[in-house]
Tab-separated table of C-alpha atoms and ligand atoms in Angstrom:
chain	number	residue	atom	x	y	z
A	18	UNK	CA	147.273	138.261	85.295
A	19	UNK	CA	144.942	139.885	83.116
A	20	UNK	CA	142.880	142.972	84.776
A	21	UNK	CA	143.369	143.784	88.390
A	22	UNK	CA	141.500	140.983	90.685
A	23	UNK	CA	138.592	142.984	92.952
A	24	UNK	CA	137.166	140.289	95.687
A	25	UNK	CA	134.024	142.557	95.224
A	26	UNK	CA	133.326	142.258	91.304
A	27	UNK	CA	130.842	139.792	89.909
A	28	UNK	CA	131.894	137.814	86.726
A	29	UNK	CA	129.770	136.489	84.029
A	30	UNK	CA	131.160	133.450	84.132
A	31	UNK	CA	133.696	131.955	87.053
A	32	UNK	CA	135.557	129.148	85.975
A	33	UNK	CA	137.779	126.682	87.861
A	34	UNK	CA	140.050	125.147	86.254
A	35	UNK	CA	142.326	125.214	83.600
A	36	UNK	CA	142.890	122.520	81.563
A	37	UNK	CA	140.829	121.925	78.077
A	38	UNK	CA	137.606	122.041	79.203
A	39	UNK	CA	138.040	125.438	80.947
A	40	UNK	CA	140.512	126.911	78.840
A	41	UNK	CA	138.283	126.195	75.208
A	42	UNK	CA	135.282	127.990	77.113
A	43	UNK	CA	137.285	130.952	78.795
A	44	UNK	CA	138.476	131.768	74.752
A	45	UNK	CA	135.177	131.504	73.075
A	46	UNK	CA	133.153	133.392	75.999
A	47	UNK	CA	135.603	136.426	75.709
A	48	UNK	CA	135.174	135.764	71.498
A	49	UNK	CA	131.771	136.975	72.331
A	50	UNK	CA	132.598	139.621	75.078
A	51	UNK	CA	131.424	137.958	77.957
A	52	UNK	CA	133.575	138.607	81.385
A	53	UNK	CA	134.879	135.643	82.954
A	54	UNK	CA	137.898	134.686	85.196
A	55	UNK	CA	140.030	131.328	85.709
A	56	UNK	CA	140.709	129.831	88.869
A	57	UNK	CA	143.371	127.447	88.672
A	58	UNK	CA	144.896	125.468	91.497
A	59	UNK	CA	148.260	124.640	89.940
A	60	UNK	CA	150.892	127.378	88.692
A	61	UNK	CA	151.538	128.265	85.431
A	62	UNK	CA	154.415	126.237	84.697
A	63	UNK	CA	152.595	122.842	85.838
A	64	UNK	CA	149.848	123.859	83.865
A	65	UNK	CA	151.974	124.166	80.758
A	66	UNK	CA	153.922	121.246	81.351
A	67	UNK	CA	151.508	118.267	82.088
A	68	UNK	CA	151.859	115.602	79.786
A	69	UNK	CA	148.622	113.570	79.029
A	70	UNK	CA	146.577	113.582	75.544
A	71	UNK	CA	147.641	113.377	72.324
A	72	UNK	CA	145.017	112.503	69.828
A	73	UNK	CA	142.937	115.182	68.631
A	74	UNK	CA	139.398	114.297	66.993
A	75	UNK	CA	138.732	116.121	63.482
A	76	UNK	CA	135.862	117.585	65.614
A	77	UNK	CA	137.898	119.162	68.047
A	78	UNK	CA	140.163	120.428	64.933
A	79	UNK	CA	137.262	121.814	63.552
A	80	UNK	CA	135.739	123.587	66.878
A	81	UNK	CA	139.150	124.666	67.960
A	82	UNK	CA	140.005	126.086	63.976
A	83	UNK	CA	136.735	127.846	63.785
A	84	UNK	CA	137.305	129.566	66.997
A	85	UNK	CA	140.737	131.006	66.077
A	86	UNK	CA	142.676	128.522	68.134
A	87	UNK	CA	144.035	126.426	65.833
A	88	UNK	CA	147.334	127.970	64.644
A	89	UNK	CA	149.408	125.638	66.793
A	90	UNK	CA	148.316	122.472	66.127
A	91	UNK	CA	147.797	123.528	62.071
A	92	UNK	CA	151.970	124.377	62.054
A	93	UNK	CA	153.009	121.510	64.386
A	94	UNK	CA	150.125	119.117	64.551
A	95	UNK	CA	150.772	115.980	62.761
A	96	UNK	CA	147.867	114.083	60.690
A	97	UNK	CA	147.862	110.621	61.702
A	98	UNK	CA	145.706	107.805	60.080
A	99	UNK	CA	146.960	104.326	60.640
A	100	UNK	CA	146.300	102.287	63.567
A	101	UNK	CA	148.227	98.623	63.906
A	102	UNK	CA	146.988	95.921	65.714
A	103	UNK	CA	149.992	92.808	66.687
A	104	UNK	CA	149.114	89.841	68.243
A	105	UNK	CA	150.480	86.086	68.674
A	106	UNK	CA	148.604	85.334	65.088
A	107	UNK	CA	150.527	88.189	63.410
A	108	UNK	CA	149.841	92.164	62.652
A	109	UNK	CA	147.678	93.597	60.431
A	110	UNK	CA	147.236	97.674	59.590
A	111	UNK	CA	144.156	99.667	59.532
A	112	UNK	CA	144.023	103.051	57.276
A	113	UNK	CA	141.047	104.374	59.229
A	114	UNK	CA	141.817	107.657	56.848
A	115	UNK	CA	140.246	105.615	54.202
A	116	UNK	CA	137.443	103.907	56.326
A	117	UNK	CA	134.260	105.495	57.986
A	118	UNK	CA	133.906	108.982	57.514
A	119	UNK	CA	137.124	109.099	56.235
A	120	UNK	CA	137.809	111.090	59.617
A	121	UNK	CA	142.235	111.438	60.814
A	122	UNK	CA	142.999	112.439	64.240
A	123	UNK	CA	145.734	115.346	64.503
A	124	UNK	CA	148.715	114.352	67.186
A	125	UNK	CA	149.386	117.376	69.519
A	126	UNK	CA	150.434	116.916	72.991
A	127	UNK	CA	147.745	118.370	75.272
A	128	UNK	CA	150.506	120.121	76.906
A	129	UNK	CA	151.225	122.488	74.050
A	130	UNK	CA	147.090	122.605	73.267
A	131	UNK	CA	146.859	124.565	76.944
A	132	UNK	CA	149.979	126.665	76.316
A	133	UNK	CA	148.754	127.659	73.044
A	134	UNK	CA	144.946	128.427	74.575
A	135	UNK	CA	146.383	130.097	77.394
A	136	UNK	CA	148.218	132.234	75.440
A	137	UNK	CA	145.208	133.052	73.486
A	138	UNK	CA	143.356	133.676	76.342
A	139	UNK	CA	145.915	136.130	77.961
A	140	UNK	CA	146.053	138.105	74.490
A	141	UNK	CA	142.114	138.376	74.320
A	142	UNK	CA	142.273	140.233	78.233
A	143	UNK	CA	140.973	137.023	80.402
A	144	UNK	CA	141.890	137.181	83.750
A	145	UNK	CA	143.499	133.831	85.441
A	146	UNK	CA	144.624	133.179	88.587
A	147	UNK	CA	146.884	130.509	89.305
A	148	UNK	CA	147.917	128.933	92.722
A	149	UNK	CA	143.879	129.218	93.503
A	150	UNK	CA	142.464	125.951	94.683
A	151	UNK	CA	138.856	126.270	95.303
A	152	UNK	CA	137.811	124.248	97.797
A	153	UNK	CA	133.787	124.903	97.751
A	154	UNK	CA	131.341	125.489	94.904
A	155	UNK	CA	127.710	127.026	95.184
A	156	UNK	CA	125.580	128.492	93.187
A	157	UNK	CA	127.042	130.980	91.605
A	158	UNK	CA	129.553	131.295	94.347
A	159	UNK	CA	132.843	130.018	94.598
A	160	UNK	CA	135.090	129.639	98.104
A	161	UNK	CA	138.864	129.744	97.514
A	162	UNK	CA	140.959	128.471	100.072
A	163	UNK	CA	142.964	131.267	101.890
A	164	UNK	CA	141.351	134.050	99.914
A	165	UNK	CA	138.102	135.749	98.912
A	166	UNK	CA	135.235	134.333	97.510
A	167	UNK	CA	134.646	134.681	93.905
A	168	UNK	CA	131.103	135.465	92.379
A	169	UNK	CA	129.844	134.634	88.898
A	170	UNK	CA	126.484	134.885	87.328
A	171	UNK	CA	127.291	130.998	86.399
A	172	UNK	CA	129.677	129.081	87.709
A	173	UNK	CA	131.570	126.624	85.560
A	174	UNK	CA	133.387	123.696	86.358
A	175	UNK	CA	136.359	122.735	84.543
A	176	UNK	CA	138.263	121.452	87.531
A	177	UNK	CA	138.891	117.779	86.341
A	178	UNK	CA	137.669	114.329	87.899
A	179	UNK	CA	138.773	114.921	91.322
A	180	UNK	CA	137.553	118.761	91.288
A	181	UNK	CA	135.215	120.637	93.429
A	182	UNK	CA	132.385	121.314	91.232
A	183	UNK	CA	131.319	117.838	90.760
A	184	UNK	CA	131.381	117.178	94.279
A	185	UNK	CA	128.944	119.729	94.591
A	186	UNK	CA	126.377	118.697	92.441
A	187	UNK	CA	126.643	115.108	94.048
A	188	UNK	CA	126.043	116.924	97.373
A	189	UNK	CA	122.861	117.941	95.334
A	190	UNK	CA	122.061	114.733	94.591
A	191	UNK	CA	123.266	114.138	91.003
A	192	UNK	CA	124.003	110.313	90.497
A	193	UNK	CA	126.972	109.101	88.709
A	194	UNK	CA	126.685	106.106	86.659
A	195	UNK	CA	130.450	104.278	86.713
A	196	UNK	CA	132.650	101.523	85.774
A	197	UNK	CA	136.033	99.887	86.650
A	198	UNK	CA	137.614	98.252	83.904
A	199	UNK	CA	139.342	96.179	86.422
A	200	UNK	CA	142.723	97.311	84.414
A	201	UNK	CA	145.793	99.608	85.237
A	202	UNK	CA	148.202	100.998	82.642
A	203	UNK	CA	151.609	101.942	83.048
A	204	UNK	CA	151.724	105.057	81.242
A	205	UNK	CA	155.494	105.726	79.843
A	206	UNK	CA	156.468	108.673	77.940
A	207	UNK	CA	159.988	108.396	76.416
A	208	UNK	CA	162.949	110.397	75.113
A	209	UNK	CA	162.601	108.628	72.078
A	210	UNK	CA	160.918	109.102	68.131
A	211	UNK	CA	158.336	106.785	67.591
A	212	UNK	CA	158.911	103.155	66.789
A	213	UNK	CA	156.152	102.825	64.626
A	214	UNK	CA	154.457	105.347	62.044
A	215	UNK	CA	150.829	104.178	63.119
A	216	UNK	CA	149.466	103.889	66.540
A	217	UNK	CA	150.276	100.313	67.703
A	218	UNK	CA	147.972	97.949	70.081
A	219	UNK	CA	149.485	94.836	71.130
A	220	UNK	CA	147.925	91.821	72.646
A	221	UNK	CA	149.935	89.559	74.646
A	222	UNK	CA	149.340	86.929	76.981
A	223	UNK	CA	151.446	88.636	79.766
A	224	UNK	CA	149.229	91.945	78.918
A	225	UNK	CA	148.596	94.702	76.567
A	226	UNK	CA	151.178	97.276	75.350
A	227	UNK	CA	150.621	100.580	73.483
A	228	UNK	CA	152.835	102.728	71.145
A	229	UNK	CA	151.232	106.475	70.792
A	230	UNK	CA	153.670	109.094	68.867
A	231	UNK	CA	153.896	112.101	70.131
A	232	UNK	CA	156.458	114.274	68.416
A	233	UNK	CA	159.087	113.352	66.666
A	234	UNK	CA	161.502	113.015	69.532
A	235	UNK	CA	158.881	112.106	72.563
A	236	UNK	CA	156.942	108.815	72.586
A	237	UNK	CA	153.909	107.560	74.698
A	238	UNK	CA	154.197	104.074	75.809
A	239	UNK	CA	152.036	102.009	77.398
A	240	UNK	CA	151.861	98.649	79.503
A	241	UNK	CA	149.507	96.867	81.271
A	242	UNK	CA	149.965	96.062	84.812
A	243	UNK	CA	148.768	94.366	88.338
A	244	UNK	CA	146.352	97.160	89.538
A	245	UNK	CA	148.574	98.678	92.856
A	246	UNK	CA	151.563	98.777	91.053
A	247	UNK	CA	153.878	101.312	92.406
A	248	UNK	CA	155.530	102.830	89.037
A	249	UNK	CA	159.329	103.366	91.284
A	250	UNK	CA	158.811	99.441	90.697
A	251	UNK	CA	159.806	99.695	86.866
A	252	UNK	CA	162.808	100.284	86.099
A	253	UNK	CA	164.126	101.770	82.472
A	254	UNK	CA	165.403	98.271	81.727
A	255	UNK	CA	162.569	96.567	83.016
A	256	UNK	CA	159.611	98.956	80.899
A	257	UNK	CA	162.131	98.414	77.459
A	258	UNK	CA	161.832	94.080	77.903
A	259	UNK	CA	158.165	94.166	78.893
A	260	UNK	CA	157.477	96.406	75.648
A	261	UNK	CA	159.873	94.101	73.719
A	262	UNK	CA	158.375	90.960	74.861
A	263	UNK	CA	154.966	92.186	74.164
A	264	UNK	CA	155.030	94.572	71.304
A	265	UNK	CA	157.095	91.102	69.486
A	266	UNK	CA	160.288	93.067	68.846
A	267	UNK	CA	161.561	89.095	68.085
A	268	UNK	CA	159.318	88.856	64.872
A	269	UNK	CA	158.834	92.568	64.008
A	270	UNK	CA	161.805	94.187	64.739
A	271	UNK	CA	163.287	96.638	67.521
A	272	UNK	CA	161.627	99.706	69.137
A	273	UNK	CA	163.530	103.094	69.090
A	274	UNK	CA	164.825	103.315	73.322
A	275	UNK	CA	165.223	106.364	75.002
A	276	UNK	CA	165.611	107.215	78.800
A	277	UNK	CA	162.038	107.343	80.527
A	278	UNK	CA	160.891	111.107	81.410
A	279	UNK	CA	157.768	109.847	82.854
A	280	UNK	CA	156.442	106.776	84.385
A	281	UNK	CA	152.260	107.091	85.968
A	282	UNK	CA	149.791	104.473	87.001
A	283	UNK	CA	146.358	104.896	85.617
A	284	UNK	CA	143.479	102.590	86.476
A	285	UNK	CA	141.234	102.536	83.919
A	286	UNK	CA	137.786	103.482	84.806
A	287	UNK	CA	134.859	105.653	83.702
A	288	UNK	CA	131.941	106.994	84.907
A	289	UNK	CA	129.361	109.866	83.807
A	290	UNK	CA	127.505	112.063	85.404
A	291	UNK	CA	123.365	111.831	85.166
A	292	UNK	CA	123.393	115.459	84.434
A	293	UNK	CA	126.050	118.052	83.781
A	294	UNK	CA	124.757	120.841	85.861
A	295	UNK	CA	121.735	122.547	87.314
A	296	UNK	CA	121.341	126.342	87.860
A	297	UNK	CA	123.699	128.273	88.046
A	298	UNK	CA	126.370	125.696	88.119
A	299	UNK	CA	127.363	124.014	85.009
A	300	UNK	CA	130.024	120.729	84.482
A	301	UNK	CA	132.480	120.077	81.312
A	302	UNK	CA	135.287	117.885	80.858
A	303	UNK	CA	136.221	115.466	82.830
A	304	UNK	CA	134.614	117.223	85.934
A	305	UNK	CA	131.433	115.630	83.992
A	306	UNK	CA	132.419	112.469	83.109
A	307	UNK	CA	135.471	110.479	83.225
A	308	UNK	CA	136.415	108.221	80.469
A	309	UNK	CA	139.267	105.536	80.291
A	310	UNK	CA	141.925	106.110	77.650
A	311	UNK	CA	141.695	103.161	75.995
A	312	UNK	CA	140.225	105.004	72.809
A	313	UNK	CA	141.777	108.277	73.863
A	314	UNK	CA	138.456	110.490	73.913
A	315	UNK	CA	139.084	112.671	77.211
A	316	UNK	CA	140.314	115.777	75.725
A	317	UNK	CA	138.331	115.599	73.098
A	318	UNK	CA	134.989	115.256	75.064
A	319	UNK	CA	136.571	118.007	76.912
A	320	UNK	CA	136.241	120.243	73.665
A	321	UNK	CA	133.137	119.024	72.538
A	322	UNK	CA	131.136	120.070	75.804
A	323	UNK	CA	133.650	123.315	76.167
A	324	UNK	CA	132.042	124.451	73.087
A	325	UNK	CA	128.762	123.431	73.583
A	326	UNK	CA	128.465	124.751	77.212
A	327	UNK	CA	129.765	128.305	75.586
A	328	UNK	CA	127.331	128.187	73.698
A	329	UNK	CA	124.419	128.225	76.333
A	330	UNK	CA	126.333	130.690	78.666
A	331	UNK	CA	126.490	132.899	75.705
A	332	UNK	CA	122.689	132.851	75.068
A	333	UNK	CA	122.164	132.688	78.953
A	334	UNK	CA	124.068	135.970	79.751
A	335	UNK	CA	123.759	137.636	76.375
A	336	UNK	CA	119.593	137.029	75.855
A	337	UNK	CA	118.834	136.014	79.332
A	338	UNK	CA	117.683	132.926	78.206
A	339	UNK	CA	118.398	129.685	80.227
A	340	UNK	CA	116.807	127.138	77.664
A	341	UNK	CA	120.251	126.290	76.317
A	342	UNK	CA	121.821	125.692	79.344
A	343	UNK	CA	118.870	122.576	79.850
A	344	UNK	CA	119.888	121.219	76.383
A	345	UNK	CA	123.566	121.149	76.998
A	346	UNK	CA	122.921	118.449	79.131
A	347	UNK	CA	120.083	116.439	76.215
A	348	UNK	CA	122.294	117.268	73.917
A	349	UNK	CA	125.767	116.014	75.022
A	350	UNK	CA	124.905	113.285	76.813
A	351	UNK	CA	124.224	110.642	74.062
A	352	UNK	CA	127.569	111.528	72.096
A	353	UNK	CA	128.901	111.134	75.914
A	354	UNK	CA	127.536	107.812	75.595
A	355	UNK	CA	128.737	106.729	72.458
A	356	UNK	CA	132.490	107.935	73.362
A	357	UNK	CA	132.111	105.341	76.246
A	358	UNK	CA	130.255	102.466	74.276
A	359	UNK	CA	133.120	102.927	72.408
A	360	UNK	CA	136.085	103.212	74.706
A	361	UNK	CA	134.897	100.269	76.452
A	362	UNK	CA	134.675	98.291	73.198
A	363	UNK	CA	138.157	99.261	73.130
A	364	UNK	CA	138.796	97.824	76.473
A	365	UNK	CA	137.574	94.653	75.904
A	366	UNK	CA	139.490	93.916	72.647
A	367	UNK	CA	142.676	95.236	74.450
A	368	UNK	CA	142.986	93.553	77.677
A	369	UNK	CA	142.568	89.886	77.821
A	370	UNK	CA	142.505	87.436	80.625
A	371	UNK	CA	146.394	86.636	82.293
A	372	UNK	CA	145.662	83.548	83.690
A	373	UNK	CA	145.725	80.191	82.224
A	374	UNK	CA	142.347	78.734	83.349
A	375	UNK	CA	139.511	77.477	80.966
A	376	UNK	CA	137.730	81.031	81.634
A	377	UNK	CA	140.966	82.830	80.697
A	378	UNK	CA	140.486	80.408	77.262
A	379	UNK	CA	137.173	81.156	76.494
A	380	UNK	CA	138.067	85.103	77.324
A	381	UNK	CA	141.142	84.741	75.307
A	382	UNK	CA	139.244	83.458	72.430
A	383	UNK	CA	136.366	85.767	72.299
A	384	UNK	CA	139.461	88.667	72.202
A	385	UNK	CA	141.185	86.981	69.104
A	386	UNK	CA	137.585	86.374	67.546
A	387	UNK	CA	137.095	90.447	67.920
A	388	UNK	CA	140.507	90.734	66.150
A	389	UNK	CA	139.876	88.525	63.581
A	390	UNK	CA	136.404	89.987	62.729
A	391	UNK	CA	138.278	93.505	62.699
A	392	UNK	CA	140.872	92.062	60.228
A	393	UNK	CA	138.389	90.525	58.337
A	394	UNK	CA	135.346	92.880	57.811
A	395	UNK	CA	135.083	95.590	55.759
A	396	UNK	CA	131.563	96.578	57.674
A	397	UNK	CA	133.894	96.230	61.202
A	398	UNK	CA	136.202	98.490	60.025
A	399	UNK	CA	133.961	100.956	58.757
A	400	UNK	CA	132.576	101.104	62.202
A	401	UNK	CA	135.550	101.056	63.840
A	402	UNK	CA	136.730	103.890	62.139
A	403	UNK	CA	133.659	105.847	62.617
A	404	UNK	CA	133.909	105.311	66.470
A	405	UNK	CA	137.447	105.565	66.875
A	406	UNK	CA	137.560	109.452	64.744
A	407	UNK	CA	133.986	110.911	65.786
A	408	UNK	CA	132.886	112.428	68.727
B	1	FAD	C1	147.928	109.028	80.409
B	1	FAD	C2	146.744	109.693	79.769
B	1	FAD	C3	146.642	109.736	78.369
B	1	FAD	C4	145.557	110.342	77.763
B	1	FAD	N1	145.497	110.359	76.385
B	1	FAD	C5	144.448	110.958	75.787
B	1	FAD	C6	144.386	111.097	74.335
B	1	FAD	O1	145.289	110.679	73.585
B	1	FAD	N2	143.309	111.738	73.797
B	1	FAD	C7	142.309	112.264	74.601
B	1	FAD	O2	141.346	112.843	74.054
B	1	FAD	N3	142.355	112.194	75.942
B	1	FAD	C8	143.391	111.564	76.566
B	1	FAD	N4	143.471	111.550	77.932
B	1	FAD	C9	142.435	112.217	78.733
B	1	FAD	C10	142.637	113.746	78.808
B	1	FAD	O3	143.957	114.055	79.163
B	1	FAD	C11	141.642	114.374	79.788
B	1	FAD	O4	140.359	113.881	79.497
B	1	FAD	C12	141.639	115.907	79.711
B	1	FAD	O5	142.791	116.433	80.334
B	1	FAD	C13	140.398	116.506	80.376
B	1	FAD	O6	140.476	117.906	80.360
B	1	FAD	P1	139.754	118.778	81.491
B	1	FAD	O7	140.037	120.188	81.160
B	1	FAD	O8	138.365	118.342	81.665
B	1	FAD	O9	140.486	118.345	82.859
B	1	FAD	P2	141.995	118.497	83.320
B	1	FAD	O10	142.924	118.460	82.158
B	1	FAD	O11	142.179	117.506	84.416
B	1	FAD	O12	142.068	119.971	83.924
B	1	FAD	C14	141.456	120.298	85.164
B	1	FAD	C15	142.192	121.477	85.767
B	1	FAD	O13	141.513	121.873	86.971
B	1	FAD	C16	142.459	122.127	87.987
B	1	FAD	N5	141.810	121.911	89.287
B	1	FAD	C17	141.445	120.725	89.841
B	1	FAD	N6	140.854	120.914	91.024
B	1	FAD	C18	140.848	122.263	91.234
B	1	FAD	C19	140.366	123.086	92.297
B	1	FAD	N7	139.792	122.557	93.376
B	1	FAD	N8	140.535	124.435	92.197
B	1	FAD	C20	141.116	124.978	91.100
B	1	FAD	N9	141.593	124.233	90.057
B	1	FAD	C21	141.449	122.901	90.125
B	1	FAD	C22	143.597	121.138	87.692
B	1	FAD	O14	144.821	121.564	88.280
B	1	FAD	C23	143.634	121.132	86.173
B	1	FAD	O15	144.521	122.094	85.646
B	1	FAD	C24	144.552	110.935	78.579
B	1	FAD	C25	144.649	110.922	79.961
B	1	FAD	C26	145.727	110.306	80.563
B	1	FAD	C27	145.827	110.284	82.079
């Protein structure tokens, strides 16, 4: 793909993986003419087809606009700004267009996000190579299995939670800071149009349940579940009474069934790392940080520090000047922070206890007290809004 791959040639810029986060800074380092390749373990067609975000920030809208990546999302993108909350003492609707900052998200399936950025990428010359797992970073130097190695004046990596590059700079000694939210999801994504025309949060005694839209004919569902739940274990019947029961199909109406495409167990947890590079080898994405989905931030994270660690490479390699790479990390790491604070605000008002003890009670309560305080105050919802937009 792209120019003719030479074992011998150094890049600017070597980055592995391509998702997002690698894919945002591969199109706005060739923007400013600086070489780079992608190293991607998956093919092509996985690549393209891997369902998982939805919920683009007006940030990420803006970055990805700007940079002449945006056409996609402006013709098919939806705007989306209502959010509905259902619970045993009724439902109530938030237009967080109207609150806060007066910030919307745009839905987009990731999916078509990194077929539209690849394509971009391929039409500004970047080279890619897919079916290239690298199995070792260094400094500037990365070792992929079965083949060459690759050499970049930086390395970047893009490669996800579970990707080489941040067990590299662990082996260097960079802590993680990192937290189980003790909760597992069954993430569903159906044949169906949405049920709903906000996003919709249950609360339910037997767990929570999530409606996302996704297009008009494909719908993100999701339930909560005993952590070590195998998904073969839910059946199409079985997902469509749990979201009934929960989601309160009795009192509000029925949801729109299709056949299941996709069924995944994700345990919610989160961690960051202390700092996003060192050197010669720089971290975005979730290679940097993971973050639960409970607020849906991931991808747009991903963009955020994409952008902003394009920015330092650019001044690195274009003025020889390193001082930007040292406040990518100052710089990102408190709106990392805030994306979590967030998220695991989120969490808490999502998932209560299961059990029927007098600590279930009291956690039960404190979750409908949240609620009610988010029905109730103008100065909560403000906030909430804020949060639940920004980045
Ligand atoms: C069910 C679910 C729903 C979500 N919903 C939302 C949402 O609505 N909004 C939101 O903002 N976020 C959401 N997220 C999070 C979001 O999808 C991720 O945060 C986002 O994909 C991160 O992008 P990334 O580029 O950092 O990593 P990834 O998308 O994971 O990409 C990493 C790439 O690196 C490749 N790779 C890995 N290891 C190697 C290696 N050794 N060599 C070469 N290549 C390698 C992988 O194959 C992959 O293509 C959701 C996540 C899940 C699981």
């Amino acid at each position: 793909m792209g120019k003719r791959f030479d074992p011998g040639v150094q890049f600017g810029v070597v980055i592995v993986g391509a998702g997002p986060a690698g894919l945002v800074l591969g199109n706005l380092l060739l923007e400013q003419g600086i070489d780079c390749v992608i190293l991607e373990r998956r093919e092509r067609e996985a690549v393209e087809g891997r369902a998982r975000a939805g919920f683009l920030a007006a940030h990420s809208v803006r970055v990805l606009t700007e940079h002449g990546l945006g056409a996609g999302l402006a013709a098919r993108g939806r705007v989306h700004r209502t959010c509905l909350f259902r619970s045993g003492r009724g439902e109530f609707t938030l237009d967080y267009g109207q609150l806060g900052r007066g910030e919307v998200h745009t839905v987009y399936p990731q999916q078509e996000l990194v077929r539209d950025l690849l394509a971009e990428y391929l039409r500004r010359g970047g080279e890619i190579r897919f079916g290239t797992e690298v199995e070792e970073v260094t400094e500037g130097r990365v070792r992929v299995r079965g083949g060459a190695d690759v050499t970049g004046r930086y390395v970047a990596g893009c490669d996800g939670h579970r990707g080489a590059a941040r067990a590299a700079l662990a082996a260097r000694g960079t802590r993680t800071a990192r937290w189980d939210h003790g909760v597992t999801w069954l993430a569903v994504l159906v044949q169906a149009p949405p049920s709903l025309s906000a996003v919709g949060y249950a609360l339910h005694e037997r767990g929570f349940a999530g409606h996302m839209a996704r297009t008009e004919s494909v719908t993100r569902y999701y339930l909560q579940c005993p952590r070590g739940n195998d998904p073969a274990d839910w059946s199409e019947d079985r997902i469509w009474a749990e979201l009934a029961t929960r989601m309160r199909t009795a009192e509000f109406g029925p949801l729109k069934e299709g056949s299941v495409l996709e069924k995944t167990v994700v345990d919610l947890r989160s961690d960051v790392l202390e700092r996003p590079g060192t050197g010669r080898l720089w971290l975005a994405g979730d290679a940097a940080g993971l973050i639960s989905p409970s607020a849906a931030k991931g991808a747009n994270l991903a963009v955020l520090q994409a952008e902003r660690l394009a920015r330092a490479l650019i001044r690195a390699l274009g003025r020889d000047d390193d001082g930007g790479l040292t406040r990518y990390a100052s710089d990102c790491l408190p709106r990392v922070w805030r994306a979590h604070e967030f998220s695991h605000w989120m969490s808490n008002l999502l998932h209560g206890p299961t059990a029927g003890d007098a600590e279930a009670r009291y956690g039960r309560a404190l979750q409908y007290a949240r609620l009610d305080s988010l029905r109730t105050s103008r100065t909560h919802q403000d906030f909430f809004a804020e949060n639940y937009t920004g980045i």
